[in-house]
Short mmCIF file of C-alpha atoms in Angstrom, two decimals:
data_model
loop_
_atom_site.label_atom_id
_atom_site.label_comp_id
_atom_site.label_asym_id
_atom_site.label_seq_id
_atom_site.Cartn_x
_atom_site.Cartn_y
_atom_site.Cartn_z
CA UNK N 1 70.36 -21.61 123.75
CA UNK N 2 66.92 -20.71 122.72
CA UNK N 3 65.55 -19.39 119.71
CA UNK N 4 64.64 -16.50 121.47
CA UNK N 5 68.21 -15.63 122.31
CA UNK N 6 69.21 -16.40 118.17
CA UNK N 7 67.15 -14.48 117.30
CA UNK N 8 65.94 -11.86 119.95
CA UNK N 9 63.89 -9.66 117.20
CA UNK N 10 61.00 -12.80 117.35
CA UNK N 11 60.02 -11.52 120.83
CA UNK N 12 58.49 -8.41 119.47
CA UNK N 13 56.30 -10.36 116.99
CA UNK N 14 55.23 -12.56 119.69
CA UNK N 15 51.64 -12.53 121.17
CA UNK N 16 51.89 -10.68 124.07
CA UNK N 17 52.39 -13.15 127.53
CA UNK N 18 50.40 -11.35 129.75
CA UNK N 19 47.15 -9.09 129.42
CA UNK N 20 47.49 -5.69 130.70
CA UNK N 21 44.08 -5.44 131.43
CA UNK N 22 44.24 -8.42 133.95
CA UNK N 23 48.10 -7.99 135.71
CA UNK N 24 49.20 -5.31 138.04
CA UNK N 25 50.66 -2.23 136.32
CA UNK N 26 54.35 -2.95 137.04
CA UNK N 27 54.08 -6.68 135.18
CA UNK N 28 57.19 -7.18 132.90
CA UNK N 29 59.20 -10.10 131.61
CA UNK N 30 62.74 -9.52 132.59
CA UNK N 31 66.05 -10.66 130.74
CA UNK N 32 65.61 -14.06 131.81
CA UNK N 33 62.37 -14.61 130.34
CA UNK N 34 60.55 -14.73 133.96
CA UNK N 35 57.56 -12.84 134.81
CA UNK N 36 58.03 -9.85 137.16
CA UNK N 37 55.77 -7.45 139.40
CA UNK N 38 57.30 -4.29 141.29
CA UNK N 39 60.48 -5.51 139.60
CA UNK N 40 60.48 -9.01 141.50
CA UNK N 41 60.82 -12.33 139.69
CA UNK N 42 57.63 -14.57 140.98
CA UNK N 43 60.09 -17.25 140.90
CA UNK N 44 61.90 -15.82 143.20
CA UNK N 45 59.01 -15.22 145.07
CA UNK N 46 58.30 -18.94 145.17
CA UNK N 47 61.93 -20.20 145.81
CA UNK N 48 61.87 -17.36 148.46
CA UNK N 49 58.56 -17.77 150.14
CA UNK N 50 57.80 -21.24 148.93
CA UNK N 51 54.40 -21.86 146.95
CA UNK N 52 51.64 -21.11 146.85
CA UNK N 53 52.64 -17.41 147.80
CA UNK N 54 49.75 -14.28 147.13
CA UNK N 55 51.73 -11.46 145.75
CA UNK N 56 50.22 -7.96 146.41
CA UNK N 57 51.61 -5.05 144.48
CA UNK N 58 51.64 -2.10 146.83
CA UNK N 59 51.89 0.70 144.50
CA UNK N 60 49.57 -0.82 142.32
CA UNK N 61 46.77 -1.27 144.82
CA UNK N 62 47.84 2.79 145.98
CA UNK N 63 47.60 3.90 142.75
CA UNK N 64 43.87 3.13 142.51
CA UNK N 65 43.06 4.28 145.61
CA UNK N 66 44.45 7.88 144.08
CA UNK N 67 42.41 7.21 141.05
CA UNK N 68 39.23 6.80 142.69
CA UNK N 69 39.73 10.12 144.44
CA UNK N 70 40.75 11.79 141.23
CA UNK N 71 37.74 10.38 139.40
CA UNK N 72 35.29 11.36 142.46
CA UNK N 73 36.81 14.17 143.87
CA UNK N 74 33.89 15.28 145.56
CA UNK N 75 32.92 11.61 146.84
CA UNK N 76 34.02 9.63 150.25
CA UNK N 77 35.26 6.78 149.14
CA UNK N 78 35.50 3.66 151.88
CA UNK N 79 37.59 0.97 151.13
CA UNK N 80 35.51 -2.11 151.30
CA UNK N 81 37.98 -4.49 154.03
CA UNK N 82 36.06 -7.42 153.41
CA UNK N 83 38.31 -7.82 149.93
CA UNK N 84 41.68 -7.79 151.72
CA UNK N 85 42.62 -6.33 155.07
CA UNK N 86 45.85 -6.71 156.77
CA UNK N 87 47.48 -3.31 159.02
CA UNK N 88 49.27 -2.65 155.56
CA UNK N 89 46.48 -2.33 153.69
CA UNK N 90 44.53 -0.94 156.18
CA UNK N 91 47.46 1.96 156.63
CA UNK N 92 48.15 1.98 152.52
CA UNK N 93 44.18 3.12 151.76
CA UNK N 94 44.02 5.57 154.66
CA UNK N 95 47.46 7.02 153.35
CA UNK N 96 45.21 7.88 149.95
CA UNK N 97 42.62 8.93 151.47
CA UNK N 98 40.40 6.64 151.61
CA UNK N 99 37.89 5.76 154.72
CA UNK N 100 37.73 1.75 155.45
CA UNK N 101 34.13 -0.25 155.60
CA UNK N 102 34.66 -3.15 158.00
CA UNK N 103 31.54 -6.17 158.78
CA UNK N 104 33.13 -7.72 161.88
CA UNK N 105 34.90 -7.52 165.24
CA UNK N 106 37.98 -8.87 163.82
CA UNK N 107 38.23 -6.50 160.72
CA UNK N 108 37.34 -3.45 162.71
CA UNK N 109 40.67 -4.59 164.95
CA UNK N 110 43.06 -5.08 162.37
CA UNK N 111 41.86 -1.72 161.51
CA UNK N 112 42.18 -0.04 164.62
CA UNK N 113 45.47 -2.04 165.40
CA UNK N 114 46.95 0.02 161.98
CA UNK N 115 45.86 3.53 163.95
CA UNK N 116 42.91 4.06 161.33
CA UNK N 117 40.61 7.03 162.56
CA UNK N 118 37.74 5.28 163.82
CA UNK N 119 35.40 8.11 162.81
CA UNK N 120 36.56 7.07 159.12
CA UNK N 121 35.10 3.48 159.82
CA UNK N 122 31.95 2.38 158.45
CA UNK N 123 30.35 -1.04 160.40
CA UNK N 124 28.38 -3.10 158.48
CA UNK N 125 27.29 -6.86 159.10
CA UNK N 126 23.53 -8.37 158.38
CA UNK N 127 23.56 -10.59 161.40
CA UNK N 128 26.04 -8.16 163.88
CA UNK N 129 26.34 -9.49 167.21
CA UNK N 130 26.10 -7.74 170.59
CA UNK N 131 29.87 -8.52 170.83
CA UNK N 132 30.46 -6.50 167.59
CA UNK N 133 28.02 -3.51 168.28
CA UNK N 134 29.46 -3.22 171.46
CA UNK N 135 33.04 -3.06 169.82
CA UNK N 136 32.32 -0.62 167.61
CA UNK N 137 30.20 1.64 169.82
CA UNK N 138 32.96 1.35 172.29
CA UNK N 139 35.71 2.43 169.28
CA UNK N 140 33.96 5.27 168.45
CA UNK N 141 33.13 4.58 165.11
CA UNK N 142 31.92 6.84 162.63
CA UNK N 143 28.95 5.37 161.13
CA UNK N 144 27.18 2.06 161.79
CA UNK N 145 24.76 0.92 158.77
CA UNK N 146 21.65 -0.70 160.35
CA UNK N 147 20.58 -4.14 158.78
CA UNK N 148 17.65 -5.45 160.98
CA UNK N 149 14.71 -4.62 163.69
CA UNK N 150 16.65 -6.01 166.42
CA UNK N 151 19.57 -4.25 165.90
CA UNK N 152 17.89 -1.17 166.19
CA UNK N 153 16.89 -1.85 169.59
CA UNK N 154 20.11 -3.48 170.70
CA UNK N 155 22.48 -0.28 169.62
CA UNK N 156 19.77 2.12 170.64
CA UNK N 157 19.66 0.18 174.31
CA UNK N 158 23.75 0.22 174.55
CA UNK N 159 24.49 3.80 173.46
CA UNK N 160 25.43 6.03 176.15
CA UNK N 161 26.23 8.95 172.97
CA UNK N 162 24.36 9.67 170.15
CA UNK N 163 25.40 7.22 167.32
CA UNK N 164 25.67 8.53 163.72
CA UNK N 165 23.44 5.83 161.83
CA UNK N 166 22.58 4.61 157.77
CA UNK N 167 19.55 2.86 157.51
CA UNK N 168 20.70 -0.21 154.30
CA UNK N 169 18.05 -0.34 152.08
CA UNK N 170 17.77 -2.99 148.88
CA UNK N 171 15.88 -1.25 146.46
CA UNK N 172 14.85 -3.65 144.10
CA UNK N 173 17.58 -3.53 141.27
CA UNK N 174 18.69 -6.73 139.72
CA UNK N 175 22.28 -6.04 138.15
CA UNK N 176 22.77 -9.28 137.65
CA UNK N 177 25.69 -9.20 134.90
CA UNK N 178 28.13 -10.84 133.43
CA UNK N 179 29.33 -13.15 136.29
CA UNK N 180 27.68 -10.69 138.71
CA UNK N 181 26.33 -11.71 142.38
CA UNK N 182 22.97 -9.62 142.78
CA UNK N 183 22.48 -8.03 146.01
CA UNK N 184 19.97 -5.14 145.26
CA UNK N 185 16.53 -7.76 144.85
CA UNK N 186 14.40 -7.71 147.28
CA UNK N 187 14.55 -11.50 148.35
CA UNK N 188 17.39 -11.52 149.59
CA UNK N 189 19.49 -11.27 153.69
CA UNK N 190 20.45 -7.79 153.48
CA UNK N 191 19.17 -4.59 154.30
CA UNK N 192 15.16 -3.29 154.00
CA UNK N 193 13.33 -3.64 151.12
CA UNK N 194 11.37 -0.10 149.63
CA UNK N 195 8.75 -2.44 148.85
CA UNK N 196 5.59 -3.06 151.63
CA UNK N 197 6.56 -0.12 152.91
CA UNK N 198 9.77 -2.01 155.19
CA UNK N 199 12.41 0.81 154.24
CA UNK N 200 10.25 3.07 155.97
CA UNK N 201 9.34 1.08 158.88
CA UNK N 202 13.13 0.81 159.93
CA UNK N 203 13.56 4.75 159.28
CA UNK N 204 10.64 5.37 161.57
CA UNK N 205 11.82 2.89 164.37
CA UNK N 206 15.26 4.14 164.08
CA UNK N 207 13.77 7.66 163.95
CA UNK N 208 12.05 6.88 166.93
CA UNK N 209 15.50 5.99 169.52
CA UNK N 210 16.66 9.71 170.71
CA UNK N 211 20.70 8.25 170.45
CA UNK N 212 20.23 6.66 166.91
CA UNK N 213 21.10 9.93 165.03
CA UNK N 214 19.94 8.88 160.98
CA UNK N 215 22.19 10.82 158.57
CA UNK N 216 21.70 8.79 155.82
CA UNK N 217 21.02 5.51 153.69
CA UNK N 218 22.69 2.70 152.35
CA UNK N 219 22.57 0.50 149.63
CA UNK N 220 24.35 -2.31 147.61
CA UNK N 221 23.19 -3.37 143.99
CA UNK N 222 25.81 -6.20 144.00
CA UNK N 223 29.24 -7.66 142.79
CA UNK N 224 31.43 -7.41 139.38
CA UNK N 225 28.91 -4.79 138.44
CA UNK N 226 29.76 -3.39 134.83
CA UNK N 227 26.84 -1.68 133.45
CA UNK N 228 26.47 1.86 134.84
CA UNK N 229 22.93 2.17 134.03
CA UNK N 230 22.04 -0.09 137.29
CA UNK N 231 23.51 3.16 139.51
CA UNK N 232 21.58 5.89 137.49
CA UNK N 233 18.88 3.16 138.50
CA UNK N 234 19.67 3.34 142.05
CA UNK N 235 20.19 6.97 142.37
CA UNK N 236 16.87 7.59 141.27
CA UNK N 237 14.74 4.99 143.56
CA UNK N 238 17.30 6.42 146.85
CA UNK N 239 16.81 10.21 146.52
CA UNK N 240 12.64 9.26 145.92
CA UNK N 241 13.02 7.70 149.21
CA UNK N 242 15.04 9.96 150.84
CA UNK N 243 12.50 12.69 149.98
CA UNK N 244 10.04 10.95 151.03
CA UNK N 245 11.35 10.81 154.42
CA UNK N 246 11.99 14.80 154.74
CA UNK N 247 7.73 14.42 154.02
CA UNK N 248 6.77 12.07 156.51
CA UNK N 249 9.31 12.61 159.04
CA UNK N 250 10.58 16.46 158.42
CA UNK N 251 14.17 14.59 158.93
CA UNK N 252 16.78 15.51 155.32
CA UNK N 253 19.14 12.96 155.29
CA UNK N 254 22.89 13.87 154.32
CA UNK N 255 24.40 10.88 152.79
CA UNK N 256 23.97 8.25 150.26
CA UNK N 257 25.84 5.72 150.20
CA UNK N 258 26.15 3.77 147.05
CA UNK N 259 28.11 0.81 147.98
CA UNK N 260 30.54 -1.16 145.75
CA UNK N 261 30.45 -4.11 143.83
CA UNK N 262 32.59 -1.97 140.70
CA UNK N 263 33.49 -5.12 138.28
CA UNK N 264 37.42 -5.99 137.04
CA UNK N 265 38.81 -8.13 134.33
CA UNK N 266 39.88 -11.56 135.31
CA UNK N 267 40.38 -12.90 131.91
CA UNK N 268 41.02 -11.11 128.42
CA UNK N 269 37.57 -9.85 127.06
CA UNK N 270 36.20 -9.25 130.37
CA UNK N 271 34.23 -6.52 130.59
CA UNK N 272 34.38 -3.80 133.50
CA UNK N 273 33.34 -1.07 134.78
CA UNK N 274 34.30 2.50 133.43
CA UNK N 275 35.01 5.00 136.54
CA UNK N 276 34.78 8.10 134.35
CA UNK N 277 31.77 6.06 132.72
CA UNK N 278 30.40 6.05 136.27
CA UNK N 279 31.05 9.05 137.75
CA UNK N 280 29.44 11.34 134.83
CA UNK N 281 26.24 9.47 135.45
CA UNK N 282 26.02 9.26 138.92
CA UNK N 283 26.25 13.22 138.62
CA UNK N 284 23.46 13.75 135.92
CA UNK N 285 21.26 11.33 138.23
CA UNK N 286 21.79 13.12 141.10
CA UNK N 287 21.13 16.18 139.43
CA UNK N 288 18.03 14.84 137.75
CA UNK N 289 16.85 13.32 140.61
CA UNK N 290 17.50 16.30 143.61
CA UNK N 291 15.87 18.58 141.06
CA UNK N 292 12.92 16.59 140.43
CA UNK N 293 12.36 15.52 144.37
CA UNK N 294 13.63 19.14 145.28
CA UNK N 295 16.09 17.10 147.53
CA UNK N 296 19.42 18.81 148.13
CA UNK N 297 22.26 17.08 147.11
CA UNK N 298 23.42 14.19 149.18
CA UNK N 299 26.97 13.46 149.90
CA UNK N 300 27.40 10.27 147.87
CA UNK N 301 30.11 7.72 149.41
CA UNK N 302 31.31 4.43 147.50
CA UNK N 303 32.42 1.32 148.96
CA UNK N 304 34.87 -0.28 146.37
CA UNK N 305 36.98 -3.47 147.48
CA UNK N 306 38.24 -5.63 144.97
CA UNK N 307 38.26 -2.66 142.07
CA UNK N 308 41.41 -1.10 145.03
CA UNK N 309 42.79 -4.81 145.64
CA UNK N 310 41.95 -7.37 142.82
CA UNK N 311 44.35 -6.43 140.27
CA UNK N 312 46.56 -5.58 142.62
CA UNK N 313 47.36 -9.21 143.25
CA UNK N 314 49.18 -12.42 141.43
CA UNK N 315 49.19 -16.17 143.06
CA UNK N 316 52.11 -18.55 142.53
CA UNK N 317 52.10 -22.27 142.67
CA UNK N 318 54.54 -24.66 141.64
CA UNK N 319 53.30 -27.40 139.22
CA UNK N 320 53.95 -30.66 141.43
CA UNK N 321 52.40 -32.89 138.42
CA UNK N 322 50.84 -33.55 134.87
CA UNK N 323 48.43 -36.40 134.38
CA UNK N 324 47.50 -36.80 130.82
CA UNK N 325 43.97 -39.04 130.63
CA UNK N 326 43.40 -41.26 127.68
CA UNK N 327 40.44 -39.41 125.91
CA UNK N 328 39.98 -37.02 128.75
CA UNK N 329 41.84 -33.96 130.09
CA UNK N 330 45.06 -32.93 130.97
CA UNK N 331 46.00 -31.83 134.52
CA UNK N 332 48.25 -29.89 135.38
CA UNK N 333 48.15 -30.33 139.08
CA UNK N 334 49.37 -27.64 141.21
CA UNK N 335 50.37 -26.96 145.47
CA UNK N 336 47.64 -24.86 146.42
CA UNK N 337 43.94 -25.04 145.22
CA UNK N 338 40.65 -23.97 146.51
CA UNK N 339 42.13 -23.74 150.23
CA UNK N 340 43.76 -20.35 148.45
CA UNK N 341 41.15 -19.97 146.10
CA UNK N 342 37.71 -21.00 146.78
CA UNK N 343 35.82 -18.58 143.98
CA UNK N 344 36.33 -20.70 141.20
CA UNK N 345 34.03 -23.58 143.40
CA UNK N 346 31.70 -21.20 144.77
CA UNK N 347 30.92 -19.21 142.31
CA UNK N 348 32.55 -20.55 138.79
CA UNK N 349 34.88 -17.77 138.67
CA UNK N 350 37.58 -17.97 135.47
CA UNK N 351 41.23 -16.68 135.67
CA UNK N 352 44.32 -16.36 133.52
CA UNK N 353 47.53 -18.56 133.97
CA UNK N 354 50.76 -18.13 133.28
CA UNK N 355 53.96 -19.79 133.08
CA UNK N 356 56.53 -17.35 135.47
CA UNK N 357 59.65 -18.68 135.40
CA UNK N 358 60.54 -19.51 131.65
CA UNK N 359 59.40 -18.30 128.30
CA UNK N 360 58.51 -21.35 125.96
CA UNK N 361 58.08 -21.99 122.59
CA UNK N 362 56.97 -25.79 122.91
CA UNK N 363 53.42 -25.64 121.43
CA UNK N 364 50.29 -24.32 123.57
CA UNK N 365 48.20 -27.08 124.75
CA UNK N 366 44.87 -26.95 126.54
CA UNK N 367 44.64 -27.72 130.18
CA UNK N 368 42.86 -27.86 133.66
CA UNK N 369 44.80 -26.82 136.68
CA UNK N 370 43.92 -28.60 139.26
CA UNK N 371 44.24 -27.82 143.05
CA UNK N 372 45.64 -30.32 145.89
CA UNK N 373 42.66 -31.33 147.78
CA UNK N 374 40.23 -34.12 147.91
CA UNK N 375 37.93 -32.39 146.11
CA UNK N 376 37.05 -33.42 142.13
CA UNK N 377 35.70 -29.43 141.86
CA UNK N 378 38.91 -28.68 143.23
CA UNK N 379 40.06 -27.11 139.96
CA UNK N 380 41.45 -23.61 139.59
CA UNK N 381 41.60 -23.04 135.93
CA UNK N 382 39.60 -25.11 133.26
CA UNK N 383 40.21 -24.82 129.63
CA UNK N 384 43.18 -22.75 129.35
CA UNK N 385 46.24 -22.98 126.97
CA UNK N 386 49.53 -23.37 129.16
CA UNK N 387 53.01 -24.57 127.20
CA UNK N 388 52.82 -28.41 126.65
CA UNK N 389 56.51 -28.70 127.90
CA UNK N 390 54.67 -27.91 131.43
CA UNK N 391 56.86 -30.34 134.27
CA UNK N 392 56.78 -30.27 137.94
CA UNK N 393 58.88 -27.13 139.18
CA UNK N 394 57.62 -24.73 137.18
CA UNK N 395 56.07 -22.13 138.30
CA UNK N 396 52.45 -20.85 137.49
CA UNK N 397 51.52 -17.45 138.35
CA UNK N 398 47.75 -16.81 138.45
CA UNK N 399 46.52 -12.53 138.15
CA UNK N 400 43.50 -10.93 140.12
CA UNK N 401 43.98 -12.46 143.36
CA UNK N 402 43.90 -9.60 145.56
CA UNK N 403 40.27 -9.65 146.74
CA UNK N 404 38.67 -12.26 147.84
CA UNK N 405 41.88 -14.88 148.12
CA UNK N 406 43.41 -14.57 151.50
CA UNK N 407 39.99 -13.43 152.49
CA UNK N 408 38.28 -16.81 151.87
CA UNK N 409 41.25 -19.01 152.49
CA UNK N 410 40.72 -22.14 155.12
CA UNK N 411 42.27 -24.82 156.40
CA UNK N 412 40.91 -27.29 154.04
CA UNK N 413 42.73 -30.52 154.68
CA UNK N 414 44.95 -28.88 157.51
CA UNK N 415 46.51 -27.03 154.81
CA UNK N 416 48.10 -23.39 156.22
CA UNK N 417 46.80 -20.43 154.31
CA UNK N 418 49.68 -19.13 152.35
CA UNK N 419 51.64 -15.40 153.25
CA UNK N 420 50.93 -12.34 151.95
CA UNK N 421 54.21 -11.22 149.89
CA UNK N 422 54.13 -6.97 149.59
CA UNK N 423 56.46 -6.22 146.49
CA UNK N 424 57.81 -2.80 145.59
CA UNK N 425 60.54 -0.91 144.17
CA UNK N 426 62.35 -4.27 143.25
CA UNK N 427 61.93 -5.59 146.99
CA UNK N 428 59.51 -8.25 148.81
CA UNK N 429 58.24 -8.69 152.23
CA UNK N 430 56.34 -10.44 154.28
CA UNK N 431 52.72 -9.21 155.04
CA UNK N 432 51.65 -12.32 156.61
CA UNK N 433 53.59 -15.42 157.15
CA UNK N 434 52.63 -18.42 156.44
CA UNK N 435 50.40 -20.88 158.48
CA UNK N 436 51.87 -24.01 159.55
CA UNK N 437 51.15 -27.30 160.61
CA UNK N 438 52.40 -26.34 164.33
CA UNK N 439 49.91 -23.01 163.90
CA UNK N 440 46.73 -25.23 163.38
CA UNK N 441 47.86 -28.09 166.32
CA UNK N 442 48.34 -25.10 168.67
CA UNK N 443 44.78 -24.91 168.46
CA UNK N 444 43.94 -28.37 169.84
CA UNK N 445 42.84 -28.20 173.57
CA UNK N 446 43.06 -31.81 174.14
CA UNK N 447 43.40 -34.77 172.87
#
């Protein structure tokens, strides 16, 4: 018996377990002291699934698909694919209402393969190939944002329709925050600087192919964005441009498109960013902005992918050892590792950890959890406080794994990538199954 159960009133004095600003919504600890989401145990997720296992929360993930129409009523909003897409979440966003961005072949079939709209698709891609240009001309896809010179002359040479078109432009905004990946500078593989006069190069070449019809621009300050100022920012230096364009060209472009890059909490104190924060001063810089230019208003489309899928998602791994090192650290040495989770190795991201199948009171104790592979960077948490009764079989639960996770996932050692586990309403199921060792030798041509 534990002294929980003698004397059940300590539970309520208790620092909380889990952070609501970092779990899915539906996270509770149920009568058996295990961590739940949708009302499943992620212990019996592992014993279930086996380990490591990426839990998505499906009515988490809907519910802020709602909330970004709620918050931007008047706004498309395109679900950014390159965060998570499987048919299920390609059919749960379009269900909301979303539209879907896709940068590749492959994504744009998943998404077609789940019956999405094509004319709700956005392509993107820096480096698209024929192949890709061809599949989404031939799919009938509603917009395709152009990213180079010699795409312009590819699409324009392929087209046998006229092709609705954005023009991605980097205008020169470093939001480089807290643990934020810039992509608004000019030096840098996407899009067409405003500076030297490039932006308006590409508009003029594009303006210049009779099936290339230009509706609009594009642009994309960066990721894990929290400070709103950098879109006020944006706003500004977009409409200027677009204005400038109805001048030289007599062409007035319809669309801005903002991107996404909206930051999320990974760990308590992280800061992110404020929708209704956002959305009140992307419509004072519009209005600013269309007044001072006199531009009329643009429809504005965002491009969020890991603010719809990030929270949405909890990994599990089962702890398979703990090495203690004389004057050094301890590991706690989990089954999965940067095969599941490569962002902690390329780009020092930090998460939470939690012990899911048991409540204990043994004293906290700090700790690195470390992945499987050959890899000494292989580490997935560093510095965190886990219970020092930690043994192998436990179960560690990890939050903010939707985006980017299944994404990223390889092969590394001739590991499978783990399934995707939907929960909901108490039940699980299978999104994707697991990769085995048969899956990766099926590949081998000869030998």
């Amino acid at each position: 018996m534990t002294l929980l159960e003698i004397f059940p009133s300590l539970r309520s004095a208790m620092t909380p377990r889990l952070d609501p600003a970092v779990w899915p919504a539906s996270t509770h600890v149920d009568d058996h002291d295990r961590i739940t989401v949708a009302g499943v145990a992620l212990a019996d997720i592992a014993d279930q699934y086996g380990t490591p296992s990426y839990v998505l929360d499906e009515l988490d993930l809907r519910h802020r698909c709602r909330t970004y129409r709620e918050v931007f009523p008047e706004a498309e909003i395109a679900y950014a694919g390159k965060a998570l897409l499987t048919r299920a979440v390609a059919t749960w966003v379009t269900e909301e209402g979303l539209s879907l961005d896709v940068c590749s072949a492959g994504e744009l079939a998943i998404a077609l393969s789940a019956g999405v709209n094509p004319r709700r698709i956005i392509m993107h891609g820096n480096a698209k190939t024929p192949a890709e240009l061809s599949a989404a001309r031939d799919a009938g896809v509603g917009r395709i944002v152009i990213d180079s010179h010699a795409e312009i002359t590819l699409l324009a040479a392929t087209l046998t329709r006229r092709q609705n078109v954005l023009v991605r432009v980097t205008p020169g905004i470093d939001a480089h925050t807290h643990r934020a990946v810039a992509t608004g500078v000019t030096d840098q593989k996407f899009g067409f600087p405003l500076e030297h006069g490039q932006a308006d190069e590409a508009v003029r070449r594009v303006l210049g192919q009779p099936r290339l019809n230009l509706i609009g621009l594009h642009c994309h300050l960066g990721s894990q964005i929290t400070e709103v100022e950098h879109f006020r920012t944006a706003v500004d230096r977009m409409i200027a441009q677009m204005a400038q364009i109805r001048i030289d060209h007599g062409t007035i472009l319809t669309e801005l498109n903002l991107g996404g890059g909206h930051g999320i909490s990974y760990v308590c104190g992280d800061p992110q960013l404020d929708l209704s924060s956002l959305a009140a001063t992307l419509d004072d810089a519009l209005d600013d902005a269309c007044a001072r230019h006199r531009f009329p208003r643009p429809r504005i489309t965002l491009e969020p992918g890991r603010a719809v899928a990030g929270r949405a998602g909890v990994t599990v791994y089962r702890v398979v050892s703990v090495k203690h090192v004389t004057g050094g650290r301890t590991f706690v040495c989990v089954d999965g590792g940067m095969s599941d989770n490569p962002r902690v190795a390329l780009y020092g991201a930090h998460y939470s950890v939690a012990l899911a199948n048991r409540h204990s009171i043994a004293a906290p104790a700090v700790v690195t959890v470390a992945g499987r592979h050959c890899e000494a960077g292989d580490e997935l948490a560093v510095d965190v406080q886990l219970p020092s009764d930690l043994h192998p079989g436990d179960v560690l639960a990890v939050p903010g794994t939707g985006a980017y996770h299944h994404s990223l996932a390889s092969t590394y050692n001739a590991v499978g990538r783990p399934p995707i586990v939907a929960v909901r309403d108490g039940r699980s199921r299978e999104l994707i199954r697991r990769e085995t060792v048969e899956d990766l030798l099926r590949r081998e041509v000869s030998g």
